Coordinates of C-alpha atoms and ligand atoms in Angstrom, one line a residue:
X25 CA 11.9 -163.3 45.3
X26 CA 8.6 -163.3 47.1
X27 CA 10.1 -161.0 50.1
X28 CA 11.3 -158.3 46.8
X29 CA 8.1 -158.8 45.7
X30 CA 6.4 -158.1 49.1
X31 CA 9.3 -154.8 49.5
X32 CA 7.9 -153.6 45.8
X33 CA 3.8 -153.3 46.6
X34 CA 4.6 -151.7 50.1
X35 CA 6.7 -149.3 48.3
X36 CA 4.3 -148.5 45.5
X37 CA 1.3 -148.6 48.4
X38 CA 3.3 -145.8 50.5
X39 CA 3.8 -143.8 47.0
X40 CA 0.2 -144.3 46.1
X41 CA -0.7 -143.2 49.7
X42 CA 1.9 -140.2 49.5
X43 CA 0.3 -138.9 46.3
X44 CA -2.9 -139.5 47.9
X45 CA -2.4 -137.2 51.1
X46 CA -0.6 -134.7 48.9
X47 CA -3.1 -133.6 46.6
X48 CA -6.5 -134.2 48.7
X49 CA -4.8 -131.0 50.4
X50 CA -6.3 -128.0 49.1
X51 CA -4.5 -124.5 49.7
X52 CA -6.9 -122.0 50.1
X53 CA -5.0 -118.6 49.3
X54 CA -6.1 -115.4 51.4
X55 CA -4.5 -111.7 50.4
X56 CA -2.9 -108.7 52.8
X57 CA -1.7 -105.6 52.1
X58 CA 0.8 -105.2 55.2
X59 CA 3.7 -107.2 55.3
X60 CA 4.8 -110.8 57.2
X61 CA 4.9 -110.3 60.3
X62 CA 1.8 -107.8 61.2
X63 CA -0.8 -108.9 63.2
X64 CA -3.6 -109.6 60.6
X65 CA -1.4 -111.5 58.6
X66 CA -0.2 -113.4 61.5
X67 CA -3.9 -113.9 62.7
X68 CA -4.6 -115.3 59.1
X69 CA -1.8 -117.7 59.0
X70 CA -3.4 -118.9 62.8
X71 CA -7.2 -119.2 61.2
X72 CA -4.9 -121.2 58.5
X73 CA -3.2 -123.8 61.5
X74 CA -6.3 -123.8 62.7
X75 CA -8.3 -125.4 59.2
X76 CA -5.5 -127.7 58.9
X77 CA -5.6 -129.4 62.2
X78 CA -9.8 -129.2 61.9
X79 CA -10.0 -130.7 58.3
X80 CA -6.5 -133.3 59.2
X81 CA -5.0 -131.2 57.0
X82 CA -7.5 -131.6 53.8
X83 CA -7.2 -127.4 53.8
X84 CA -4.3 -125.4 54.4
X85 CA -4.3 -121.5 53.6
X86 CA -1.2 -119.4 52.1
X87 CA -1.1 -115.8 53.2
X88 CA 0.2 -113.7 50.2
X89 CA 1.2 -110.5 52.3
X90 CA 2.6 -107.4 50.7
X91 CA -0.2 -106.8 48.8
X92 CA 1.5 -109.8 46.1
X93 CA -1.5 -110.3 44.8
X94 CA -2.8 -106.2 44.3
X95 CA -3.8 -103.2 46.5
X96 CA -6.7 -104.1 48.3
X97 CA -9.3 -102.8 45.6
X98 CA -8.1 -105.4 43.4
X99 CA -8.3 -108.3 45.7
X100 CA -11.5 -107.7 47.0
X101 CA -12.6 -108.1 43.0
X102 CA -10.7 -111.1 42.9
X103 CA -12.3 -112.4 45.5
X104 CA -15.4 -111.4 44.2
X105 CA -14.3 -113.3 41.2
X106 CA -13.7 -116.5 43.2
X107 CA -9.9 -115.5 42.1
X108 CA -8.9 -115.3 45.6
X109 CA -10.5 -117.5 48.5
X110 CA -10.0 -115.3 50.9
X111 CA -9.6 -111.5 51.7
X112 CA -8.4 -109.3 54.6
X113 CA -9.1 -105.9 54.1
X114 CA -10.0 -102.6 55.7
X115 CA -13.7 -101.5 55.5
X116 CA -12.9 -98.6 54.2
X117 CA -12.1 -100.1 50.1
X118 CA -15.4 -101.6 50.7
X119 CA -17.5 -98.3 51.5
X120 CA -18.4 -98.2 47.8
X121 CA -19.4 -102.1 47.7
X122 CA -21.4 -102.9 50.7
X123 CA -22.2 -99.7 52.0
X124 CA -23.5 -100.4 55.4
X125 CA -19.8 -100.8 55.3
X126 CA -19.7 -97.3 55.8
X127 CA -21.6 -96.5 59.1
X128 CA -18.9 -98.2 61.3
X129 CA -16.0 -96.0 59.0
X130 CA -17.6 -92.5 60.4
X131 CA -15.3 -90.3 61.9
X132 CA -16.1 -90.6 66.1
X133 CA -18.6 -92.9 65.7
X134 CA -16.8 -95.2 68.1
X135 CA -15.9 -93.3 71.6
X136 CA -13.2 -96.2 72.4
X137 CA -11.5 -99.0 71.2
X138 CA -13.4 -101.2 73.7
X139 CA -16.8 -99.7 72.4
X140 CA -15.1 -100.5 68.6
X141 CA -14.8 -104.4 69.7
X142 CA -18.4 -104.6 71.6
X143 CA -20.0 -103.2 69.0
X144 CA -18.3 -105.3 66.1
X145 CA -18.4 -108.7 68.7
X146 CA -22.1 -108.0 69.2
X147 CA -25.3 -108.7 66.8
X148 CA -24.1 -105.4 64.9
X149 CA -21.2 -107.0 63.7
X150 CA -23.1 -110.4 62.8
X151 CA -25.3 -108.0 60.9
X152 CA -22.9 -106.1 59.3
X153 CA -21.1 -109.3 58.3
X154 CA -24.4 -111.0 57.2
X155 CA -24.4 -107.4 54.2
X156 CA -21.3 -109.3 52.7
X157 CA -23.5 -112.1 51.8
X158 CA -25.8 -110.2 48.4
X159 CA -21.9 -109.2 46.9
X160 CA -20.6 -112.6 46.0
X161 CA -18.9 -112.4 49.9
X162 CA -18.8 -114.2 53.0
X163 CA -18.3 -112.1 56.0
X164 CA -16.0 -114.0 59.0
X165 CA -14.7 -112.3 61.0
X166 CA -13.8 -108.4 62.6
X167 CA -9.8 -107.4 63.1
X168 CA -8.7 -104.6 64.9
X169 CA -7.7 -101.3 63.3
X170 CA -7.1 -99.0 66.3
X171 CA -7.3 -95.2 65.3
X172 CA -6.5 -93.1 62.2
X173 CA -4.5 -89.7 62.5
X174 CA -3.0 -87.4 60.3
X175 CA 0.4 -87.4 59.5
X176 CA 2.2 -84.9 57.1
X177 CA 5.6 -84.1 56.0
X178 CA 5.0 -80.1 56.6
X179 CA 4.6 -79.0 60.1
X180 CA 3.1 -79.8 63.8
X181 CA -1.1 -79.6 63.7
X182 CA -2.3 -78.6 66.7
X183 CA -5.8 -77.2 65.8
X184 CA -8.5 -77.9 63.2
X185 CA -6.7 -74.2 61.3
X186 CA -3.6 -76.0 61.1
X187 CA -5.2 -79.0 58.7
X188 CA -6.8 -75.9 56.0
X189 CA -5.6 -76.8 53.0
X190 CA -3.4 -79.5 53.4
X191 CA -3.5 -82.5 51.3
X192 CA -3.9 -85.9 52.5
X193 CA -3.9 -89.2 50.7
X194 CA -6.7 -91.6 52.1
X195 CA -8.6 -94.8 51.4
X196 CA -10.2 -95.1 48.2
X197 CA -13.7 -94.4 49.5
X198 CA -16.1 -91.2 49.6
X199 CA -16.8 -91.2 53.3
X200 CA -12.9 -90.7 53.7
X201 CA -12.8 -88.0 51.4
X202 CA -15.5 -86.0 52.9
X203 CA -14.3 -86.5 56.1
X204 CA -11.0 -84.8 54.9
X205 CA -12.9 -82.1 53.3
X206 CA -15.0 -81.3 55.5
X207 CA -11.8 -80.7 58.2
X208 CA -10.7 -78.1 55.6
X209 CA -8.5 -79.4 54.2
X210 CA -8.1 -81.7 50.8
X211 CA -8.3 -85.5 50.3
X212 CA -6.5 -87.3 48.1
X213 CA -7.9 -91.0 47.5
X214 CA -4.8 -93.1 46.2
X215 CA -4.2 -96.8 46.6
X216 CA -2.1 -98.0 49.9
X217 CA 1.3 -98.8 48.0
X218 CA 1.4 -95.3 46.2
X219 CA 1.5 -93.7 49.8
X220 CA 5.1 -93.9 50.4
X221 CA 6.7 -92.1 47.0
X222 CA 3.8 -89.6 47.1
X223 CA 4.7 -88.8 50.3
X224 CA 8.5 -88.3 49.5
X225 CA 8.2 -86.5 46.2
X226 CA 5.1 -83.8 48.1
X227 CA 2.3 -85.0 45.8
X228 CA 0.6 -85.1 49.0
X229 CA 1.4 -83.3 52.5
X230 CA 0.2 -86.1 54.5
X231 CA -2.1 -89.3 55.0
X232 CA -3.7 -90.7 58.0
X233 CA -3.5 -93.9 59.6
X234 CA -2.8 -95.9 62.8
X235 CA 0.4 -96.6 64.4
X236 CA 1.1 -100.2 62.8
X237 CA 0.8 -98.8 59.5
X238 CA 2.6 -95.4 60.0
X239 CA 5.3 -97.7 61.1
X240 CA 5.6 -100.8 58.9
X241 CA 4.8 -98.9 55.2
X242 CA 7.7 -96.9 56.6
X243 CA 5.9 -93.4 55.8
X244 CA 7.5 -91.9 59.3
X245 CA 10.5 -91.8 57.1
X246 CA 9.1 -89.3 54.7
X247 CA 6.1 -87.7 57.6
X248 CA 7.6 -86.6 60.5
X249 CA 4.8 -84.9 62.1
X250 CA 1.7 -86.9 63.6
X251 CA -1.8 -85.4 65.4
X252 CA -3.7 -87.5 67.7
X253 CA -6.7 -86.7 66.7
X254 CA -8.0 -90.2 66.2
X255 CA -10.8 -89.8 63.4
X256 CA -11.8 -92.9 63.0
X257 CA -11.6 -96.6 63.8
X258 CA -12.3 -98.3 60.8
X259 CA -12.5 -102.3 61.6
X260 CA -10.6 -104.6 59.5
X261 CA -12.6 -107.3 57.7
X262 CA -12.0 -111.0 56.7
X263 CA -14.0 -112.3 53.9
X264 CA -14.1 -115.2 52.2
X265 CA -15.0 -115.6 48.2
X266 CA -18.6 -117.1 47.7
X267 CA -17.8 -119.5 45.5
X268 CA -14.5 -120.8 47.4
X269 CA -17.2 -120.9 50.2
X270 CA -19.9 -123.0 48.3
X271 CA -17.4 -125.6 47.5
X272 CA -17.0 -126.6 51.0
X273 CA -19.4 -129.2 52.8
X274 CA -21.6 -127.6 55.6
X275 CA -18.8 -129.1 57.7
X276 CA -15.8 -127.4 56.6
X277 CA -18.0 -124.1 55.9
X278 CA -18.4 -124.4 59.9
X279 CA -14.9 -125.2 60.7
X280 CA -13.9 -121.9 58.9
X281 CA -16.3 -119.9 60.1
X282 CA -15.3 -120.8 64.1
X283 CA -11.4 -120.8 63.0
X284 CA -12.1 -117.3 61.6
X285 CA -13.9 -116.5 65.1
X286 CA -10.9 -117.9 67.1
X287 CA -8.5 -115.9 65.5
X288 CA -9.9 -112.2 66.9
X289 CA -8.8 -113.0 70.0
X290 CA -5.0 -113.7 68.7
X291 CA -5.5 -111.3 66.3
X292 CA -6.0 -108.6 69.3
X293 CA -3.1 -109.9 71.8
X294 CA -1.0 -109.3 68.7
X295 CA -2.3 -105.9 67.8
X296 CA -2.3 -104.6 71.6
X297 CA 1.2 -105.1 71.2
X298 CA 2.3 -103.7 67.9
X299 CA 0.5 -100.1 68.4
X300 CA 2.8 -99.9 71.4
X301 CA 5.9 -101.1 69.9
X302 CA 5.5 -99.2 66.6
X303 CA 4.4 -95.9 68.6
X304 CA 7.6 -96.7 69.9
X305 CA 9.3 -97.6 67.1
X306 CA 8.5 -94.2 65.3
X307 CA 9.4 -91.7 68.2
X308 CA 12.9 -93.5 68.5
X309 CA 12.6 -92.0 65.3
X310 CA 12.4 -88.7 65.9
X311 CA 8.6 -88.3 64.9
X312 CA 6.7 -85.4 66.5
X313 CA 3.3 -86.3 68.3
X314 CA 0.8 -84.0 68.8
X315 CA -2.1 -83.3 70.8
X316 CA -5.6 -81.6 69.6
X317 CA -8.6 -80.3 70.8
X318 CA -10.7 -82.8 68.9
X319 CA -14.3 -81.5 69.6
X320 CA -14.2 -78.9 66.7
X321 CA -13.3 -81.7 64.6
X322 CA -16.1 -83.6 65.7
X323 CA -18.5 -80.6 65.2
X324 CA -17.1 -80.6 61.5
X325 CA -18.1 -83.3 60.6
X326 CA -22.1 -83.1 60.8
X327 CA -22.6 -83.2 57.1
X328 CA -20.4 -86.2 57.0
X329 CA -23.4 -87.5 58.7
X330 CA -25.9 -85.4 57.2
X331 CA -24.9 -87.3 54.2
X332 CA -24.0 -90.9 55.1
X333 CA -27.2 -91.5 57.1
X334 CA -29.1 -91.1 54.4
X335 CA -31.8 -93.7 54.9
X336 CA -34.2 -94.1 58.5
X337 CA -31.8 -97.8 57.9
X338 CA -29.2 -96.6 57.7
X339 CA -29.7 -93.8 61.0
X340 CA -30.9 -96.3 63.4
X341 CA -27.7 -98.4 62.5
X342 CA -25.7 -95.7 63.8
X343 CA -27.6 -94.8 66.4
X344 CA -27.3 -98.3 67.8
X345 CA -23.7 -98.1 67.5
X346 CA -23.6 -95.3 69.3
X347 CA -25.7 -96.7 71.8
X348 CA -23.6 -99.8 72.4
X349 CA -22.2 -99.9 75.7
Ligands
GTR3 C1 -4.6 -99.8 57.1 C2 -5.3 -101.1 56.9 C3 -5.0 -101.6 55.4 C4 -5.2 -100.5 54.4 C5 -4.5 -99.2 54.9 C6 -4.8 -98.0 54.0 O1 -4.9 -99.4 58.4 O2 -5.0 -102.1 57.8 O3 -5.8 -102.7 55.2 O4 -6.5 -100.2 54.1 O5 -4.9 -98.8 56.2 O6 -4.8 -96.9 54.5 O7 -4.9 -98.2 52.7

């Protein structure tokens, strides 16, 4: 009797201590556009391994990837909201919310990927992070995005003539659609998802993005022509939601912060890899690439700035940029 009884209260303590474990766990969900597999979802799920092992496993993150939870200028007001803990996102949706947000998302502002990274690694990242901070926001952390160039469904462009007229779908954000209009030619904002059919049924003649995403939204399928003519390297961003954020301890806000930190590093082994393996991937394909002269395209776009560096703020941030070695 006494050893049953003994056998019960272990049992009921084990339960107890099961229950317990299972719901101190909180799962902080985070939201992604590009599918499982690409390297900022992957790098997420890492910053998530990395939380768990940090808190012993009192936070554990779910990546909801294939933009489940919206295109990304939904999720960035449901993280706003506090809907959505975290967010990873291109700048580019966020031009129109933080818009210092849209000094690093000027056409050939970066000369290299390697100046991209410095710069973004460097106190002009922390302080373009920091701007996340007055929008409900916490900035953590810079992905790669490698370079944007056009792709269109028409025809080879192999000068800044060849864009006239054409029309692209891009970011929802007014420095994209200047930059597009300025080449000539004309921009067609449109959420991420909507790419794909538009391009099939000729709503639009092209869009413009890097390799990964030419590749994995499929839209090589339905855009067999590409340019290099690299417009832009527009960082990726990794945000968390203010409120999510207030609810940890100081502790835990620092063991996110450094897990976000550690996961660039992955994040970049990842991405070096996929632009090669999707350039790949897409020429297999039958995809033509082509070259072009890019200075008049970079002589286009002087209203761009003109118009974007429109505070003595705003001008010395670009000019730092520019200067960053
Ligand atoms: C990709 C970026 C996405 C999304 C997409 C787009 O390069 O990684 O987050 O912004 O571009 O063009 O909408």
């Amino acid at each position: 009797m006494m050893y049953f009884y003994k056998l019960t209260t272990t049992a009921i303590a084990i339960g107890a201590l099961m229950i317990g474990a299972a719901s101190a766990q909180t799962v902080l969900r985070s939201a992604d556009t590009h599918p499982d597999g690409y390297p900022t979802v992957e790098a997420v799920k890492y910053m998530g391994e990395l939380i768990k092992e940090r808190t012993a496993g009192r936070y554990a993150v779910e990546v909801y990837h294939s933009a489940q939870l919206g295109e990304e200028k939904d999720t960035i007001e449901q993280t706003q909201a506090g809907v959505l803990d975290f967010n990873r996102v291109s700048m580019g949706p966020f031009n129109g919310v933080v818009p210092v947000t849209q000094i690093p998302s000027l056409p050939y502002i970066f000369r290299s990927a390697d100046h991209m990274r410095k710069t973004m690694d460097g106190p002009i990242g922390a302080e373009i992070l920091k701007a996340f901070d007055t929008h409900n926001l916490v900035g953590l952390a810079f992905y790669d995005s490698g370079a944007r160039s056009f792709y269109n469904s028409r025809k080879a462009i192999t000068s800044l003539a060849d864009l006239k007229g054409m029309k692209f779908r891009v970011i929802q954000s007014d420095v994209f659609v200047d930059m597009v209009n300025n080449l000539g030619a004309n921009a067609t904002p449109m959420a991420y998802g909507e790419v794909y059919s538009a391009l099939e049924t000729g709503v639009i003649d092209g869009a413009e993005n890097n390799w990964p995403s030419f590749e994995s939204a499929k839209h090589y399928e339905v855009a067999k022509f590409i340019t290099l003519d690299e417009h832009q390297m527009v960082p990726e961003v990794l945000v968390m939601s203010k409120s999510s954020w207030d609810k940890l301890t100081p502790e835990d806000q620092a063991i996110v912060r450094q897990a976000a930190k550690d996961s660039v590093a992955k994040m970049r082994e990842l991405w070096d890899a996929r632009e090669k393996k999707s350039r790949a991937t897409v020429e297999a394909a039958g995809v033509k690439v082509s070259e072009i002269d890019k200075q008049p395209l970079i002589d286009a776009m002087k209203p761009v700035y003109e118009k974007y560096l429109s505070t003595p703020e705003l001008k010395d941030l670009a000019a730092r940029i520019q200067a960053t070695k």
